[in-house]
Coordinates of C-alpha atoms in Angstrom, one line a residue:
M1 CA 107.4 84.9 85.3
V2 CA 111.2 85.0 85.4
G3 CA 113.3 82.4 87.1
G4 CA 114.1 84.7 90.0
L5 CA 110.4 84.9 90.9
R6 CA 109.2 81.3 90.3
N7 CA 109.9 79.8 93.7
R8 CA 109.2 80.5 97.3
A9 CA 112.6 82.1 97.9
G10 CA 111.9 84.4 94.9
L11 CA 108.6 85.4 96.4
L12 CA 110.4 86.2 99.7
V13 CA 112.8 88.5 97.8
L14 CA 109.8 90.2 96.2
A15 CA 108.3 90.7 99.6
A16 CA 111.6 92.1 100.8
I17 CA 111.8 94.6 97.9
S18 CA 108.2 95.6 98.6
A19 CA 109.1 96.3 102.3
A20 CA 112.1 98.4 101.2
D21 CA 109.8 100.3 98.8
C22 CA 107.2 101.0 101.5
A23 CA 110.0 102.3 103.8
A24 CA 111.6 104.3 100.9
H25 CA 108.4 106.1 100.0
S26 CA 106.9 106.5 103.5
M27 CA 107.7 110.2 103.5
N28 CA 106.5 110.8 99.9
S29 CA 103.0 109.5 100.9
L30 CA 102.8 110.1 104.6
G31 CA 105.1 113.1 105.0
P32 CA 102.2 115.7 104.7
F33 CA 100.9 114.4 108.0
A34 CA 104.3 115.3 109.6
V35 CA 104.4 118.7 107.9
G36 CA 100.9 119.5 108.9
E37 CA 101.6 118.6 112.6
L38 CA 104.8 120.6 112.7
V39 CA 103.0 123.7 111.4
R40 CA 99.9 123.1 113.5
G41 CA 102.1 122.7 116.6
G42 CA 103.9 125.9 116.0
R43 CA 107.3 124.3 115.3
F44 CA 107.5 125.7 111.7
S45 CA 106.1 128.5 109.6
I46 CA 104.9 127.5 106.1
M47 CA 108.2 128.7 104.6
Q48 CA 110.2 126.6 107.1
A49 CA 108.0 123.6 106.4
G50 CA 108.8 124.0 102.7
L51 CA 112.5 124.2 103.5
W52 CA 112.3 121.1 105.7
S53 CA 110.7 119.1 102.9
C54 CA 113.2 120.4 100.3
V55 CA 116.2 119.4 102.5
E56 CA 114.9 115.9 102.7
M57 CA 114.2 115.7 99.0
L58 CA 117.6 116.9 98.0
A59 CA 119.3 114.5 100.5
Y60 CA 117.2 111.7 98.9
A61 CA 118.4 112.7 95.4
V62 CA 122.0 113.0 96.4
A63 CA 122.0 109.6 98.0
M64 CA 120.5 107.8 95.0
T65 CA 122.9 109.6 92.6
A66 CA 125.9 108.7 94.8
I67 CA 124.9 105.0 95.0
A68 CA 124.3 104.7 91.3
P69 CA 128.0 104.1 90.3
L70 CA 128.2 101.3 92.9
S71 CA 125.1 99.5 91.8
A72 CA 126.9 96.4 90.4
R73 CA 128.8 95.9 93.6
L74 CA 125.9 96.9 96.0
R75 CA 125.0 94.4 98.7
L76 CA 121.2 95.0 98.9
R77 CA 120.6 93.5 102.3
L78 CA 123.4 95.4 104.0
V79 CA 122.5 98.7 102.5
A80 CA 118.7 98.2 103.1
L81 CA 119.3 97.3 106.8
L82 CA 121.7 100.2 107.5
A83 CA 119.3 102.7 105.7
G84 CA 116.3 101.2 107.5
I85 CA 117.9 101.6 110.9
G86 CA 119.1 105.1 110.1
L87 CA 115.5 106.0 109.1
V88 CA 114.1 104.7 112.4
V89 CA 116.7 106.9 114.2
A90 CA 115.8 110.0 112.1
Q91 CA 112.0 109.6 112.6
A92 CA 112.3 108.7 116.3
G93 CA 114.7 111.6 116.9
S94 CA 112.3 114.0 115.1
A95 CA 109.6 113.0 117.6
F96 CA 111.6 114.7 120.4
A97 CA 113.6 117.4 118.5
V98 CA 112.4 120.9 119.3
G99 CA 114.6 123.3 117.3
V100 CA 114.5 124.1 113.6
W101 CA 118.2 123.1 113.1
P102 CA 117.9 119.7 114.8
L103 CA 114.8 118.9 112.7
L104 CA 116.6 119.9 109.5
A105 CA 119.7 117.8 110.4
L106 CA 117.5 114.8 111.0
R107 CA 115.9 115.4 107.5
V108 CA 119.3 115.1 106.0
L109 CA 119.7 111.7 107.7
S110 CA 116.1 110.7 106.8
G111 CA 116.5 111.7 103.1
S112 CA 119.8 109.9 102.8
C113 CA 118.3 106.7 104.2
L114 CA 115.2 107.0 102.0
G115 CA 117.4 107.4 99.0
G116 CA 119.4 104.4 99.9
L117 CA 116.3 102.3 100.3
N118 CA 114.9 103.5 97.0
A119 CA 118.2 102.6 95.3
V120 CA 117.8 99.1 96.7
V121 CA 114.3 98.8 95.2
N122 CA 115.4 100.0 91.8
I123 CA 118.6 97.9 91.7
G124 CA 116.8 94.9 93.0
A125 CA 114.1 95.2 90.4
S126 CA 116.8 95.4 87.7
R127 CA 118.5 92.2 89.0
L128 CA 115.3 90.2 89.1
G129 CA 114.9 90.5 85.4
K130 CA 111.3 91.7 85.1
P131 CA 111.6 95.3 86.3
V132 CA 108.2 96.6 85.3
F133 CA 106.4 93.6 86.9
V134 CA 108.4 94.0 90.1
L135 CA 108.0 97.8 90.4
A136 CA 104.2 97.6 89.6
F137 CA 103.8 94.8 92.2
V138 CA 105.6 96.7 94.9
M139 CA 103.5 99.8 94.2
V140 CA 100.3 97.6 94.8
V141 CA 101.7 96.7 98.2
Q142 CA 102.7 100.3 98.8
T143 CA 99.2 101.6 98.0
V144 CA 97.6 99.1 100.5
V145 CA 100.1 99.8 103.3
F146 CA 99.9 103.6 103.0
S147 CA 96.1 103.6 102.7
L148 CA 96.0 101.8 106.1
A149 CA 98.7 104.0 107.6
S150 CA 96.8 107.2 106.5
L151 CA 93.9 106.0 108.6
L152 CA 96.0 105.6 111.7
L153 CA 98.3 108.6 111.5
P154 CA 95.5 111.2 112.3
H155 CA 94.8 109.3 115.5
A156 CA 98.5 109.3 116.4
S157 CA 98.5 113.0 115.9
A158 CA 95.4 113.5 118.0
L159 CA 96.9 111.4 120.8
A160 CA 100.4 112.7 121.0
G161 CA 101.0 115.4 118.4
Q162 CA 104.5 115.6 117.0
K163 CA 105.7 112.6 119.1
G164 CA 102.8 110.5 117.9
I165 CA 103.3 111.2 114.2
F166 CA 107.0 110.6 114.1
L167 CA 107.0 107.6 116.4
A168 CA 104.3 106.1 114.2
L169 CA 106.4 106.7 111.1
A170 CA 109.4 105.1 112.9
G171 CA 107.2 102.2 114.0
L172 CA 106.2 101.5 110.4
V173 CA 109.8 101.1 109.4
V174 CA 110.5 98.9 112.4
V175 CA 107.7 96.6 111.3
L176 CA 109.2 96.4 107.8
L177 CA 112.8 95.8 108.9
P178 CA 112.6 92.0 109.4
L179 CA 111.5 91.5 105.8
L180 CA 114.7 93.2 104.6
F181 CA 116.7 90.1 105.8
F182 CA 115.3 88.2 102.8
L183 CA 117.2 90.5 100.3
P184 CA 120.1 88.8 98.6
D185 CA 123.5 90.0 99.9
T186 CA 125.8 89.1 97.0
V187 CA 127.1 91.2 94.2
L188 CA 126.8 90.8 90.4
P189 CA 129.7 88.5 89.3
T190 CA 130.3 90.0 85.9
P191 CA 129.0 93.0 83.9
G192 CA 125.8 92.2 82.0
A193 CA 125.7 91.8 78.2
N194 CA 125.1 94.8 76.0
P195 CA 121.6 95.7 77.1
Q196 CA 121.0 98.4 74.4
A197 CA 121.3 96.1 71.4
G198 CA 117.7 96.1 70.4
Y199 CA 116.9 99.8 71.1
A200 CA 116.2 102.6 68.7
A201 CA 118.9 104.9 70.1
P202 CA 122.6 104.1 69.7
A203 CA 124.0 102.2 72.7
H204 CA 125.7 105.3 74.1
A205 CA 122.5 107.4 73.8
A206 CA 119.8 104.9 75.1
P207 CA 120.6 105.5 78.8
V208 CA 120.5 109.3 78.3
W209 CA 117.1 109.2 76.6
A210 CA 115.7 106.8 79.2
L211 CA 116.9 109.0 82.0
L212 CA 115.5 112.1 80.3
A213 CA 112.1 110.4 80.0
V214 CA 112.0 109.9 83.8
L215 CA 113.3 113.4 84.4
F216 CA 110.7 115.1 82.1
Y217 CA 107.7 113.0 83.3
T218 CA 108.3 113.3 87.0
G219 CA 109.0 117.0 86.8
G220 CA 105.9 117.6 84.6
S221 CA 103.3 115.4 86.3
L222 CA 104.3 116.4 89.8
A223 CA 105.0 120.1 89.4
V224 CA 101.6 121.2 90.7
W225 CA 101.0 118.2 93.0
P226 CA 101.9 119.9 96.4
F227 CA 99.3 122.6 95.6
T228 CA 96.5 120.3 94.4
Q229 CA 94.3 120.7 97.5
R230 CA 94.6 124.5 97.2
I231 CA 93.5 124.4 93.5
G232 CA 90.5 122.3 94.5
L233 CA 89.5 124.8 97.1
S234 CA 89.9 127.6 94.6
V235 CA 87.3 126.1 92.3
G236 CA 84.8 125.4 95.1
L237 CA 85.7 121.9 96.3
A238 CA 85.1 121.4 100.0
P239 CA 88.0 120.0 102.1
S240 CA 85.8 117.0 103.0
S241 CA 85.1 116.4 99.3
F242 CA 88.9 116.5 98.6
G243 CA 89.3 113.7 101.1
V244 CA 86.8 111.6 99.3
L245 CA 88.4 112.4 96.0
S246 CA 91.8 111.3 97.3
A247 CA 90.2 108.0 98.4
V248 CA 88.7 107.5 94.9
A249 CA 92.1 108.3 93.3
N250 CA 93.8 105.7 95.6
I251 CA 91.3 103.0 94.4
A252 CA 91.9 104.0 90.8
G253 CA 95.7 103.9 91.3
L254 CA 95.4 100.4 92.9
V255 CA 93.4 99.1 89.9
V256 CA 95.9 100.6 87.5
C257 CA 98.8 99.0 89.5
L258 CA 97.1 95.6 89.2
A259 CA 96.5 96.0 85.5
T260 CA 100.2 97.0 85.0
V261 CA 101.3 93.9 86.9
L262 CA 99.2 91.7 84.5
Q263 CA 100.3 93.4 81.3
S264 CA 103.9 93.4 82.2
R265 CA 103.9 89.6 82.0
R266 CA 103.1 90.0 78.2
H267 CA 105.1 93.1 77.3
I268 CA 108.5 94.2 78.5
T269 CA 107.6 97.8 77.6
S270 CA 103.9 98.5 77.2
P271 CA 102.8 99.9 73.8
L272 CA 100.5 102.2 75.8
L273 CA 103.4 104.0 77.5
V274 CA 103.8 106.8 75.0
P275 CA 100.0 107.5 74.6
A276 CA 99.8 107.6 78.5
L277 CA 102.6 110.2 78.6
V278 CA 100.7 112.4 76.1
L279 CA 97.5 112.0 78.1
A280 CA 99.2 112.8 81.3
G281 CA 100.4 116.1 79.8
G282 CA 97.0 117.2 78.8
V283 CA 95.5 116.2 82.1
C284 CA 98.1 118.3 83.9
V285 CA 96.8 121.4 82.2
V286 CA 93.3 120.8 83.4
Q287 CA 94.4 119.9 86.9
A288 CA 96.5 123.0 87.2
C289 CA 93.8 125.4 85.9
P290 CA 90.4 123.7 86.0
P291 CA 87.4 125.5 84.6
T292 CA 84.9 123.5 86.8
P293 CA 85.1 121.3 89.9
W294 CA 84.1 118.2 87.9
L295 CA 86.9 118.7 85.4
F296 CA 89.4 119.2 88.3
C297 CA 88.2 115.9 89.9
T298 CA 88.5 114.0 86.7
A299 CA 92.0 115.4 86.0
F300 CA 93.1 114.7 89.5
V301 CA 92.1 111.0 89.4
L302 CA 93.5 110.5 85.9
N303 CA 96.9 112.0 86.8
Y304 CA 97.1 110.0 90.0
A305 CA 96.1 106.8 88.3
A306 CA 98.5 107.3 85.4
W307 CA 101.4 107.7 87.7
F308 CA 100.9 104.1 88.8
F309 CA 101.4 102.9 85.2
V310 CA 103.8 105.4 83.8
Y311 CA 106.4 105.6 86.6
P312 CA 107.1 101.9 87.0
S313 CA 107.1 101.5 83.2
L314 CA 109.7 104.3 82.8
V315 CA 111.9 103.1 85.7
G316 CA 111.5 99.6 84.3
L317 CA 112.7 100.9 81.0
T318 CA 115.9 102.2 82.6
C319 CA 116.4 98.8 84.2
L320 CA 116.1 97.1 80.7
V321 CA 118.6 99.6 79.2
D322 CA 121.0 99.0 82.1
P323 CA 120.3 95.7 84.0
T324 CA 122.9 96.5 86.7
G325 CA 120.5 99.1 88.2
K326 CA 122.9 102.0 87.9
L327 CA 120.6 103.9 85.6
A328 CA 117.5 103.1 87.6
S329 CA 119.2 104.5 90.7
R330 CA 120.1 107.7 88.8
A331 CA 116.4 107.8 87.7
G332 CA 115.3 108.0 91.3
G333 CA 117.6 110.9 92.0
A334 CA 116.4 112.6 88.8
W335 CA 112.8 112.4 90.0
M336 CA 113.7 114.2 93.3
F337 CA 115.7 116.9 91.6
S338 CA 113.1 117.5 88.9
Q339 CA 110.2 117.6 91.3
A340 CA 112.0 120.1 93.5
A341 CA 112.8 122.4 90.6
T342 CA 109.3 122.3 89.0
T343 CA 107.5 122.7 92.3
L344 CA 109.6 125.9 92.8
F345 CA 108.5 127.0 89.3
A346 CA 104.9 126.4 90.2
S347 CA 105.0 128.4 93.4
A348 CA 106.6 131.3 91.5
T349 CA 104.0 131.4 88.6
Q350 CA 100.7 130.8 90.4
T351 CA 97.9 133.3 89.9
H352 CA 95.0 133.5 92.4
G353 CA 95.5 129.9 93.4
L354 CA 95.6 128.6 89.8
Y355 CA 98.6 127.4 87.9
L356 CA 98.0 127.7 84.1
W357 CA 101.6 128.4 83.2
T358 CA 102.7 125.4 85.3
G359 CA 100.1 123.2 83.5
L360 CA 101.4 124.3 80.1
F361 CA 105.0 123.7 81.3
S362 CA 103.9 120.2 82.5
L363 CA 102.3 119.5 79.1
A364 CA 105.6 120.4 77.4
L365 CA 107.6 118.2 79.7
C366 CA 105.3 115.2 79.3
L367 CA 105.5 115.6 75.5
C368 CA 109.3 115.7 75.8
A369 CA 109.1 112.5 78.0
A370 CA 107.0 110.8 75.2
L371 CA 109.6 111.7 72.6
A372 CA 112.5 110.5 74.7
T373 CA 110.7 107.2 75.3
L374 CA 110.1 106.8 71.6
R375 CA 113.9 107.3 71.0
V376 CA 114.5 104.3 73.2
T377 CA 111.5 102.0 72.4
R378 CA 110.7 102.3 68.7
P379 CA 112.0 99.5 66.4
H380 CA 114.9 100.3 64.0
A381 CA 117.0 98.6 61.4
G382 CA 114.5 95.8 60.9
R383 CA 114.8 94.7 64.6
P384 CA 111.9 94.7 67.0
G385 CA 111.6 97.2 69.8
P386 CA 111.9 96.1 73.4
N387 CA 108.2 95.5 73.9
M388 CA 108.4 92.7 71.3
Q389 CA 111.6 91.2 72.6
Q390 CA 111.9 88.3 74.9
A391 CA 112.5 89.3 78.5
S392 CA 116.1 89.5 79.5
Q393 CA 117.6 86.8 81.7
P394 CA 117.5 87.9 85.3
A395 CA 120.8 89.2 86.5
Y396 CA 119.9 88.1 90.0
S397 CA 118.0 85.1 91.2
A398 CA 116.4 84.7 94.6
C399 CA 119.5 83.2 96.1
G400 CA 122.3 84.9 94.2
P401 CA 123.7 85.7 90.8
N402 CA 122.0 84.0 87.9
T403 CA 124.2 81.3 86.3
G404 CA 122.2 81.4 83.1
T405 CA 121.1 77.8 83.4
G406 CA 117.6 78.3 84.8
P407 CA 114.4 78.9 82.9
D408 CA 113.5 82.4 81.8

């Protein structure tokens, strides 16, 4: 393990990044409970609910993209605390808001704060020096926290409706806020060394290919995701069975997360990343237009589990290409923009509840992601690719900038 994660202080930083990650992704995983309650309570039509989610997603993307140029000078603790407090205000305000426009305005605040928190996660992972390990670890924590929260939110909805859901979401962030104080609050002292030296693509092209890999994969693998339950129903899967399927997928995702944590200690970039991208593309076709319920269930679990390996690996790759975290922050924004665009494509091309064209489009995007990843990771000019190189020195230790004297 890297020097920044060897001691107790380093573990506290890892816990703080995990807390920021849980807050940053709370609406990605738990947002459907809020959407469902707003529609069920008559606040929104289906179209308005889609707009509500889209506004938050775009604010999320804009925030991450805006923060990216400031990554080397970003004070993680300050940004995380401000974003966390803003998110509590947005969620608590949504508990009592009654009009469409106030709810939309609060989603702009919420999305901006979520984007700020996610930028802290990605930049923090870059600075600690083992980005794939850090990102996979925080996804393990995230999976456990959200699995527990998903059991509690239906009770909050039953007890207090809209107020219950949003106050519960605000309460989750309040619980996580104290951990954010363990984030370092200093900046990088100097720009990092040339991070692209061992990559296949030229130094100026490696960041572009790494960012494209994230853009293609997130857009492709998530294009049909909002409509997955509807697809399951169209092939005869009962709603209760879909709930069981989701639980199985969560367990599979947790197992994959743990495996990713272990393998990331041996490989900076896993040799399985490109094959996993190709597999994900094929699985997306089956998930979008399944011939049988069993094939749908298999594709759903495989796609869900693959995300927990591929996404931290790709974002980790952007951290390795640019250890300042600037590229990783842009990658988070790219995810939001690409998912918004491909989800719109899916809704426009569906036929009788099935999404064959979206599945084929997802396959093409995942293949493009595999090619972009190869452009960054394959060896060239007699030099090893990044998966064979020694891990880079952490740019940030637990207590501040790395001086270069500690063990790797």
